[in-house]
PDB file of C-alpha atoms in Angstrom:
ATOM      1  CA  MET I   1       5.661 -20.935  50.078  1.00 37.00           C
ATOM      2  CA  GLU I   2       4.605 -22.325  46.701  1.00 40.00           C
ATOM      3  CA  PRO I   3       7.646 -23.569  44.759  1.00 42.00           C
ATOM      4  CA  LEU I   4       8.385 -21.913  41.426  1.00 43.00           C
ATOM      5  CA  ASP I   5       9.530 -23.813  38.356  1.00 45.00           C
ATOM      6  CA  ASP I   6      12.763 -22.052  37.419  1.00 50.00           C
ATOM      7  CA  HIS I   7      13.204 -23.586  33.965  1.00 48.00           C
ATOM      8  CA  PRO I   8      12.503 -20.778  31.466  1.00 50.00           C
ATOM      9  CA  THR I   9      10.459 -22.947  29.092  1.00 48.00           C
ATOM     10  CA  ARG I  10       8.116 -24.076  31.908  1.00 44.00           C
ATOM     11  CA  ARG I  11       8.054 -21.013  34.105  1.00 46.00           C
ATOM     12  CA  PHE I  12       4.722 -19.633  32.833  1.00 48.00           C
ATOM     13  CA  HIS I  13       2.854 -22.944  32.477  1.00 49.00           C
ATOM     14  CA  ASP I  14       0.350 -21.941  35.183  1.00 56.00           C
ATOM     15  CA  ARG I  15       0.210 -18.244  34.159  1.00 62.00           C
ATOM     16  CA  ALA I  16      -0.886 -18.550  30.536  1.00 79.00           C
ATOM     17  CA  SER I  17      -4.455 -17.324  30.984  1.00 82.00           C
ATOM     18  CA  ASP I  18      -3.431 -14.322  33.109  1.00 83.00           C
ATOM     19  CA  TYR I  19      -0.587 -13.565  30.703  1.00 78.00           C
ATOM     20  CA  ALA I  20      -2.913 -13.530  27.701  1.00 83.00           C
ATOM     21  CA  ARG I  21      -5.560 -11.389  29.430  1.00 89.00           C
ATOM     22  CA  PHE I  22      -3.576  -8.867  31.430  1.00 90.00           C
ATOM     23  CA  ARG I  23      -0.140  -8.223  29.914  1.00 91.00           C
ATOM     24  CA  PRO I  24       0.298  -4.935  28.017  1.00 93.00           C
ATOM     25  CA  SER I  25       0.657  -4.785  24.258  1.00 95.00           C
ATOM     26  CA  TYR I  26       3.118  -2.586  22.334  1.00 97.00           C
ATOM     27  CA  PRO I  27       2.459   0.829  20.746  1.00 97.00           C
ATOM     28  CA  ASP I  28       1.779   1.109  17.023  1.00 97.00           C
ATOM     29  CA  ALA I  29       4.743   3.463  16.664  1.00 98.00           C
ATOM     30  CA  ALA I  30       7.091   0.734  17.921  1.00 98.00           C
ATOM     31  CA  ILE I  31       5.768  -1.754  15.355  1.00 98.00           C
ATOM     32  CA  ASP I  32       6.064   0.918  12.646  1.00 98.00           C
ATOM     33  CA  ALA I  33       9.724   1.405  13.580  1.00 98.00           C
ATOM     34  CA  ILE I  34      10.473  -2.310  13.483  1.00 98.00           C
ATOM     35  CA  LEU I  35       8.952  -2.659  10.006  1.00 98.00           C
ATOM     36  CA  ALA I  36      10.327   0.589   8.541  1.00 98.00           C
ATOM     37  CA  GLY I  37      12.483   0.049   5.466  1.00 97.00           C
ATOM     38  CA  LEU I  38      11.492  -3.580   4.973  1.00 97.00           C
ATOM     39  CA  SER I  39       9.236  -4.904   2.241  1.00 96.00           C
ATOM     40  CA  PRO I  40       5.482  -4.312   2.625  1.00 97.00           C
ATOM     41  CA  PRO I  41       4.189  -6.438   5.520  1.00 97.00           C
ATOM     42  CA  SER I  42       2.088  -8.621   3.222  1.00 96.00           C
ATOM     43  CA  GLY I  43       5.338  -9.923   1.730  1.00 97.00           C
ATOM     44  CA  LEU I  44       7.219 -10.450   5.003  1.00 98.00           C
ATOM     45  CA  VAL I  45       7.909 -13.650   6.907  1.00 98.00           C
ATOM     46  CA  VAL I  46       8.444 -13.019  10.623  1.00 98.00           C
ATOM     47  CA  ALA I  47       9.701 -15.340  13.346  1.00 98.00           C
ATOM     48  CA  ASP I  48       8.379 -14.145  16.699  1.00 98.00           C
ATOM     49  CA  VAL I  49      10.576 -16.043  19.145  1.00 98.00           C
ATOM     50  CA  ALA I  50       9.371 -16.887  22.661  1.00 96.00           C
ATOM     51  CA  ALA I  51       6.002 -15.660  21.455  1.00 97.00           C
ATOM     52  CA  GLY I  52       4.192 -16.491  24.687  1.00 94.00           C
ATOM     53  CA  THR I  53       0.462 -16.092  24.113  1.00 94.00           C
ATOM     54  CA  GLY I  54       0.958 -14.068  20.941  1.00 96.00           C
ATOM     55  CA  ILE I  55       0.713 -10.480  22.188  1.00 96.00           C
ATOM     56  CA  SER I  56       3.450  -9.219  19.867  1.00 97.00           C
ATOM     57  CA  THR I  57       2.770 -11.930  17.276  1.00 98.00           C
ATOM     58  CA  ARG I  58      -0.679 -10.584  16.462  1.00 97.00           C
ATOM     59  CA  LEU I  59       0.616  -7.045  15.954  1.00 98.00           C
ATOM     60  CA  PHE I  60       2.724  -8.189  13.002  1.00 98.00           C
ATOM     61  CA  ALA I  61       0.084 -10.607  11.732  1.00 98.00           C
ATOM     62  CA  ASP I  62      -2.542  -7.847  11.806  1.00 98.00           C
ATOM     63  CA  ARG I  63      -0.310  -5.828   9.470  1.00 98.00           C
ATOM     64  CA  GLY I  64      -0.452  -8.711   6.968  1.00 98.00           C
ATOM     65  CA  ALA I  65       2.853 -10.463   7.693  1.00 98.00           C
ATOM     66  CA  ARG I  66       3.107 -14.237   7.804  1.00 98.00           C
ATOM     67  CA  VAL I  67       4.298 -14.998  11.332  1.00 98.00           C
ATOM     68  CA  PHE I  68       5.854 -18.137  12.778  1.00 98.00           C
ATOM     69  CA  ALA I  69       5.265 -17.953  16.523  1.00 98.00           C
ATOM     70  CA  VAL I  70       8.026 -19.980  18.207  1.00 98.00           C
ATOM     71  CA  GLU I  71       7.066 -20.932  21.766  1.00 97.00           C
ATOM     72  CA  PRO I  72       8.172 -23.991  23.797  1.00 95.00           C
ATOM     73  CA  ASN I  73       5.474 -23.770  26.479  1.00 94.00           C
ATOM     74  CA  ALA I  74       2.358 -25.733  25.482  1.00 93.00           C
ATOM     75  CA  GLU I  75       0.105 -23.867  27.927  1.00 92.00           C
ATOM     76  CA  MET I  76       1.164 -20.513  26.513  1.00 92.00           C
ATOM     77  CA  ARG I  77       0.580 -21.690  22.941  1.00 95.00           C
ATOM     78  CA  GLY I  78      -2.802 -23.026  23.985  1.00 93.00           C
ATOM     79  CA  ALA I  79      -3.876 -19.678  25.443  1.00 91.00           C
ATOM     80  CA  ALA I  80      -3.161 -17.813  22.198  1.00 93.00           C
ATOM     81  CA  LEU I  81      -5.978 -16.588  19.986  1.00 92.00           C
ATOM     82  CA  ALA I  82      -6.038 -18.130  16.524  1.00 95.00           C
ATOM     83  CA  HIS I  83      -4.990 -15.861  13.649  1.00 97.00           C
ATOM     84  CA  PRO I  84      -5.012 -16.750   9.941  1.00 98.00           C
ATOM     85  CA  ASN I  85      -1.513 -15.321   9.438  1.00 98.00           C
ATOM     86  CA  VAL I  86       0.077 -17.124  12.412  1.00 98.00           C
ATOM     87  CA  THR I  87       1.587 -20.608  12.552  1.00 98.00           C
ATOM     88  CA  TRP I  88       2.544 -21.835  16.028  1.00 98.00           C
ATOM     89  CA  ILE I  89       5.748 -23.850  16.444  1.00 98.00           C
ATOM     90  CA  ASP I  90       7.022 -25.847  19.398  1.00 98.00           C
ATOM     91  CA  GLY I  91      10.597 -24.559  19.415  1.00 98.00           C
ATOM     92  CA  THR I  92      13.065 -22.435  21.350  1.00 97.00           C
ATOM     93  CA  ALA I  93      15.277 -19.444  20.669  1.00 98.00           C
ATOM     94  CA  GLU I  94      18.256 -21.761  20.497  1.00 98.00           C
ATOM     95  CA  ALA I  95      16.525 -24.367  18.274  1.00 98.00           C
ATOM     96  CA  SER I  96      13.586 -22.824  16.438  1.00 98.00           C
ATOM     97  CA  THR I  97      13.124 -25.682  13.908  1.00 97.00           C
ATOM     98  CA  LEU I  98      12.653 -23.043  11.170  1.00 98.00           C
ATOM     99  CA  PRO I  99      14.496 -23.552   7.859  1.00 98.00           C
ATOM    100  CA  ALA I 100      17.689 -21.599   7.208  1.00 98.00           C
ATOM    101  CA  GLY I 101      17.153 -18.312   5.392  1.00 98.00           C
ATOM    102  CA  SER I 102      13.372 -18.489   5.756  1.00 98.00           C
ATOM    103  CA  CYS I 103      12.593 -15.191   7.512  1.00 98.00           C
ATOM    104  CA  ASP I 104      12.884 -11.473   6.824  1.00 98.00           C
ATOM    105  CA  LEU I 105      12.533 -10.452  10.463  1.00 98.00           C
ATOM    106  CA  VAL I 106      13.143 -12.090  13.838  1.00 98.00           C
ATOM    107  CA  THR I 107      11.419 -10.466  16.802  1.00 98.00           C
ATOM    108  CA  VAL I 108      11.860 -11.076  20.534  1.00 98.00           C
ATOM    109  CA  ALA I 109       9.436  -9.329  22.873  1.00 97.00           C
ATOM    110  CA  GLN I 110      10.002  -9.339  26.650  1.00 93.00           C
ATOM    111  CA  ALA I 111      11.963 -12.589  26.561  1.00 93.00           C
ATOM    112  CA  TYR I 112      15.631 -12.191  25.604  1.00 95.00           C
ATOM    113  CA  HIS I 113      16.768 -12.453  29.233  1.00 91.00           C
ATOM    114  CA  TRP I 114      15.673 -16.119  29.235  1.00 90.00           C
ATOM    115  CA  PHE I 115      17.933 -17.127  26.323  1.00 94.00           C
ATOM    116  CA  ALA I 116      21.426 -18.568  26.023  1.00 90.00           C
ATOM    117  CA  GLY I 117      22.522 -15.423  24.213  1.00 88.00           C
ATOM    118  CA  ASP I 118      25.221 -16.508  21.749  1.00 95.00           C
ATOM    119  CA  VAL I 119      23.451 -19.751  20.840  1.00 97.00           C
ATOM    120  CA  ALA I 120      20.183 -17.907  20.235  1.00 97.00           C
ATOM    121  CA  LEU I 121      21.870 -15.221  18.132  1.00 97.00           C
ATOM    122  CA  ARG I 122      23.504 -17.909  15.999  1.00 97.00           C
ATOM    123  CA  GLU I 123      20.050 -19.400  15.434  1.00 98.00           C
ATOM    124  CA  PHE I 124      18.563 -16.009  14.563  1.00 98.00           C
ATOM    125  CA  GLN I 125      21.315 -15.394  12.009  1.00 98.00           C
ATOM    126  CA  ARG I 126      20.701 -18.840  10.536  1.00 98.00           C
ATOM    127  CA  VAL I 127      16.955 -18.403   9.977  1.00 98.00           C
ATOM    128  CA  LEU I 128      17.225 -14.854   8.611  1.00 98.00           C
ATOM    129  CA  ARG I 129      17.648 -14.131   4.945  1.00 97.00           C
ATOM    130  CA  PRO I 130      20.483 -11.873   3.727  1.00 95.00           C
ATOM    131  CA  ARG I 131      19.842  -8.308   4.915  1.00 91.00           C
ATOM    132  CA  GLY I 132      17.341  -9.673   7.443  1.00 98.00           C
ATOM    133  CA  ARG I 133      16.528  -7.764  10.615  1.00 98.00           C
ATOM    134  CA  LEU I 134      16.564  -8.627  14.316  1.00 98.00           C
ATOM    135  CA  ALA I 135      14.298  -6.711  16.710  1.00 98.00           C
ATOM    136  CA  ILE I 136      14.452  -7.065  20.492  1.00 98.00           C
ATOM    137  CA  LEU I 137      11.847  -5.092  22.421  1.00 97.00           C
ATOM    138  CA  TRP I 138      10.838  -4.589  26.027  1.00 94.00           C
ATOM    139  CA  ASN I 139       8.082  -2.965  28.008  1.00 95.00           C
ATOM    140  CA  LYS I 140       9.956  -1.454  30.955  1.00 94.00           C
ATOM    141  CA  ARG I 141       7.925   0.116  33.742  1.00 94.00           C
ATOM    142  CA  SER I 142       8.301   3.869  34.268  1.00 95.00           C
ATOM    143  CA  ARG I 143      10.585   5.029  37.064  1.00 94.00           C
ATOM    144  CA  GLU I 144       8.765   8.384  37.339  1.00 96.00           C
ATOM    145  CA  ASP I 145       5.012   7.678  37.352  1.00 98.00           C
ATOM    146  CA  ALA I 146       3.616   7.430  40.899  1.00 98.00           C
ATOM    147  CA  PHE I 147       1.154   4.583  40.291  1.00 98.00           C
ATOM    148  CA  THR I 148       3.729   2.570  38.369  1.00 98.00           C
ATOM    149  CA  LEU I 149       6.305   3.105  41.109  1.00 97.00           C
ATOM    150  CA  GLY I 150       3.724   1.973  43.655  1.00 97.00           C
ATOM    151  CA  TYR I 151       3.212  -1.242  41.709  1.00 96.00           C
ATOM    152  CA  ARG I 152       6.951  -1.847  41.707  1.00 95.00           C
ATOM    153  CA  ALA I 153       7.119  -1.233  45.466  1.00 95.00           C
ATOM    154  CA  ALA I 154       4.277  -3.695  46.106  1.00 96.00           C
ATOM    155  CA  LEU I 155       6.064  -6.442  44.170  1.00 94.00           C
ATOM    156  CA  GLU I 156       9.357  -5.687  45.878  1.00 93.00           C
ATOM    157  CA  ALA I 157       7.631  -5.914  49.257  1.00 95.00           C
ATOM    158  CA  ILE I 158       7.123  -9.638  48.665  1.00 94.00           C
ATOM    159  CA  ASP I 159      10.354 -10.099  46.676  1.00 89.00           C
ATOM    160  CA  GLY I 160       8.248 -10.740  43.588  1.00 86.00           C
ATOM    161  CA  ASP I 161       9.405  -8.235  40.988  1.00 77.00           C
ATOM    162  CA  ALA I 162       9.666  -9.614  37.460  1.00 71.00           C
ATOM    163  CA  PRO I 163      13.002 -10.938  36.142  1.00 70.00           C
ATOM    164  CA  ALA I 164      12.722  -8.637  33.126  1.00 68.00           C
ATOM    165  CA  GLU I 165      12.645  -5.636  35.473  1.00 76.00           C
ATOM    166  CA  ARG I 166      15.525  -6.915  37.592  1.00 71.00           C
ATOM    167  CA  SER I 167      17.746  -7.726  34.629  1.00 72.00           C
ATOM    168  CA  THR I 168      19.698  -5.322  32.439  1.00 82.00           C
ATOM    169  CA  PHE I 169      20.156  -5.608  28.690  1.00 89.00           C
ATOM    170  CA  ASP I 170      23.344  -4.422  27.001  1.00 93.00           C
ATOM    171  CA  PRO I 171      22.687  -4.202  23.245  1.00 95.00           C
ATOM    172  CA  GLU I 172      26.422  -4.138  22.562  1.00 94.00           C
ATOM    173  CA  THR I 173      26.572  -7.827  23.473  1.00 94.00           C
ATOM    174  CA  VAL I 174      24.578  -8.588  20.321  1.00 96.00           C
ATOM    175  CA  ALA I 175      27.026  -6.835  17.997  1.00 94.00           C
ATOM    176  CA  ALA I 176      29.954  -8.352  19.887  1.00 95.00           C
ATOM    177  CA  THR I 177      29.084 -11.782  18.467  1.00 95.00           C
ATOM    178  CA  GLY I 178      29.776 -10.521  14.954  1.00 96.00           C
ATOM    179  CA  ARG I 179      26.413 -11.826  13.769  1.00 97.00           C
ATOM    180  CA  PHE I 180      24.482  -8.534  13.743  1.00 97.00           C
ATOM    181  CA  THR I 181      25.376  -4.919  13.081  1.00 97.00           C
ATOM    182  CA  GLY I 182      23.944  -1.414  12.694  1.00 97.00           C
ATOM    183  CA  LEU I 183      22.260  -0.984  16.086  1.00 98.00           C
ATOM    184  CA  ARG I 184      19.327   1.427  16.237  1.00 98.00           C
ATOM    185  CA  ALA I 185      17.749   2.093  19.631  1.00 98.00           C
ATOM    186  CA  LEU I 186      14.346   3.746  20.012  1.00 98.00           C
ATOM    187  CA  THR I 187      11.991   4.452  22.908  1.00 98.00           C
ATOM    188  CA  PHE I 188       8.213   4.912  22.985  1.00 98.00           C
ATOM    189  CA  ARG I 189       5.710   5.744  25.713  1.00 97.00           C
ATOM    190  CA  ASN I 190       3.152   3.013  26.359  1.00 98.00           C
ATOM    191  CA  ALA I 191       0.206   3.647  28.697  1.00 97.00           C
ATOM    192  CA  HIS I 192      -1.882   0.735  29.993  1.00 97.00           C
ATOM    193  CA  PRO I 193      -5.122   1.661  31.846  1.00 97.00           C
ATOM    194  CA  LEU I 194      -6.210  -1.033  34.313  1.00 98.00           C
ATOM    195  CA  THR I 195      -9.280  -1.838  36.359  1.00 98.00           C
ATOM    196  CA  GLN I 196      -8.611  -3.291  39.795  1.00 98.00           C
ATOM    197  CA  GLU I 197      -9.258  -6.815  38.446  1.00 96.00           C
ATOM    198  CA  GLU I 198      -6.832  -6.197  35.598  1.00 96.00           C
ATOM    199  CA  LEU I 199      -4.164  -4.865  37.974  1.00 97.00           C
ATOM    200  CA  LEU I 200      -4.409  -7.970  40.143  1.00 96.00           C
ATOM    201  CA  GLY I 201      -4.329 -10.183  37.051  1.00 94.00           C
ATOM    202  CA  ARG I 202      -1.285  -8.311  35.780  1.00 93.00           C
ATOM    203  CA  ALA I 203       0.519  -9.082  39.020  1.00 94.00           C
ATOM    204  CA  MET I 204      -0.497 -12.749  38.965  1.00 92.00           C
ATOM    205  CA  SER I 205       0.933 -13.137  35.461  1.00 88.00           C
ATOM    206  CA  THR I 206       4.403 -12.533  36.929  1.00 88.00           C
ATOM    207  CA  SER I 207       6.400 -15.741  37.242  1.00 83.00           C
ATOM    208  CA  THR I 208       7.945 -14.755  40.592  1.00 87.00           C
ATOM    209  CA  VAL I 209       4.595 -14.128  42.319  1.00 91.00           C
ATOM    210  CA  PRO I 210       3.290 -17.245  44.108  1.00 90.00           C
ATOM    211  CA  ARG I 211      -0.204 -18.352  43.106  1.00 88.00           C
ATOM    212  CA  SER I 212      -1.414 -18.395  46.717  1.00 91.00           C
ATOM    213  CA  GLY I 213      -0.284 -18.004  50.313  1.00 95.00           C
ATOM    214  CA  PRO I 214       0.637 -15.174  52.710  1.00 95.00           C
ATOM    215  CA  ARG I 215       2.920 -13.351  50.255  1.00 95.00           C
ATOM    216  CA  THR I 216       0.192 -13.350  47.638  1.00 95.00           C
ATOM    217  CA  ASP I 217      -2.392 -12.095  50.139  1.00 97.00           C
ATOM    218  CA  THR I 218      -0.047  -9.277  51.150  1.00 97.00           C
ATOM    219  CA  LEU I 219       0.559  -8.291  47.538  1.00 96.00           C
ATOM    220  CA  LEU I 220      -3.118  -8.262  46.577  1.00 97.00           C
ATOM    221  CA  GLY I 221      -3.941  -6.117  49.600  1.00 98.00           C
ATOM    222  CA  LEU I 222      -1.250  -3.602  48.683  1.00 98.00           C
ATOM    223  CA  LEU I 223      -2.433  -3.477  45.086  1.00 98.00           C
ATOM    224  CA  ARG I 224      -6.089  -2.954  46.002  1.00 98.00           C
ATOM    225  CA  ALA I 225      -5.103   0.025  48.149  1.00 98.00           C
ATOM    226  CA  LEU I 226      -2.798   1.364  45.425  1.00 98.00           C
ATOM    227  CA  HIS I 227      -5.521   1.145  42.796  1.00 98.00           C
ATOM    228  CA  ALA I 228      -8.065   2.874  45.046  1.00 98.00           C
ATOM    229  CA  GLU I 229      -5.608   5.749  45.508  1.00 98.00           C
ATOM    230  CA  HIS I 230      -4.900   6.271  41.810  1.00 98.00           C
ATOM    231  CA  ARG I 231      -7.999   5.219  39.884  1.00 98.00           C
ATOM    232  CA  ASP I 232      -9.799   7.761  37.728  1.00 98.00           C
ATOM    233  CA  ALA I 233     -13.513   8.455  37.348  1.00 97.00           C
ATOM    234  CA  GLN I 234     -13.819   5.444  35.033  1.00 97.00           C
ATOM    235  CA  GLY I 235     -12.307   3.127  37.654  1.00 98.00           C
ATOM    236  CA  ARG I 236      -8.951   2.713  35.940  1.00 98.00           C
ATOM    237  CA  ALA I 237      -5.410   3.496  36.984  1.00 98.00           C
ATOM    238  CA  THR I 238      -2.763   3.798  34.287  1.00 98.00           C
ATOM    239  CA  MET I 239       0.465   1.832  34.316  1.00 97.00           C
ATOM    240  CA  VAL I 240       3.120   3.643  32.303  1.00 98.00           C
ATOM    241  CA  TYR I 241       5.787   1.769  30.354  1.00 97.00           C
ATOM    242  CA  ARG I 242       8.786   2.765  28.304  1.00 97.00           C
ATOM    243  CA  THR I 243       8.821   0.512  25.243  1.00 98.00           C
ATOM    244  CA  GLU I 244      12.436   0.007  24.207  1.00 97.00           C
ATOM    245  CA  VAL I 245      13.156  -1.216  20.666  1.00 98.00           C
ATOM    246  CA  TYR I 246      16.583  -2.393  19.494  1.00 98.00           C
ATOM    247  CA  LEU I 247      17.178  -3.175  15.818  1.00 98.00           C
ATOM    248  CA  TRP I 248      20.106  -4.803  14.016  1.00 98.00           C
ATOM    249  CA  ASP I 249      20.888  -6.067  10.524  1.00 98.00           C
ATOM    250  CA  ARG I 250      22.078  -9.592   9.887  1.00 98.00           C
ATOM    251  CA  VAL I 251      25.760  -9.941   9.071  1.00 96.00           C
ATOM    252  CA  ASP I 252      25.670 -11.979   5.888  1.00 87.00           C
ATOM    253  CA  ALA I 253      29.110 -13.553   6.115  1.00 61.00           C
ATOM    254  CA  ALA I 254      28.917 -17.080   7.542  1.00 53.00           C
ATOM    255  CA  ASN I 255      30.167 -17.515  11.107  1.00 46.00           C
TER     256      ASN I 255
END
């Protein structure tokens, strides 16, 4: 079996291209909710932490915000599309390298489970301005949709389900640090139609799926059969996600 690099900052070094091409984005309504009540986007500075290949980064940059995309993995940064509003930074959640009080909004998409929580939250508080906002968001696969459940079962058959799906997130742990307050939790439906090639690429972007070997062959066979069962007249089957958004306000007292 192909060994996996378990260090979070290196785990996707050989997945960057698949990640950029096949991972789902986030619904407009979720981005609207994250930005609601802040200054107009053209005046915002955003730190998108563990930005990966820039899937969430571009959504804020497209609205006009200036975005610092903080990502420690060079391959992931290299797979990102250039954007005039985005500056890429070699940094981590725990040590972003951003100046204190430089950002209006810190966002974390599909990555918080990799962080040293309290250290990262201290860093987020440091880089945010007074009354700044923290947003943590996830695409969680549906537990009701038949095709999506079949995808989960195929990954579980080779013990390859994603860490983000295996882990649980308790938003109360953020407030418990005393650094953030005023939790708001929102949920949005997010549908992702996929060709067979895109479905296989989606699976191969998962860090726990080996790049080759018997387990990979088994998984790809299961997914081809699953797609054939559920594809529509246009040759696509739709993965259904629940996009979860958690928002907090920075506690301005120094800690």
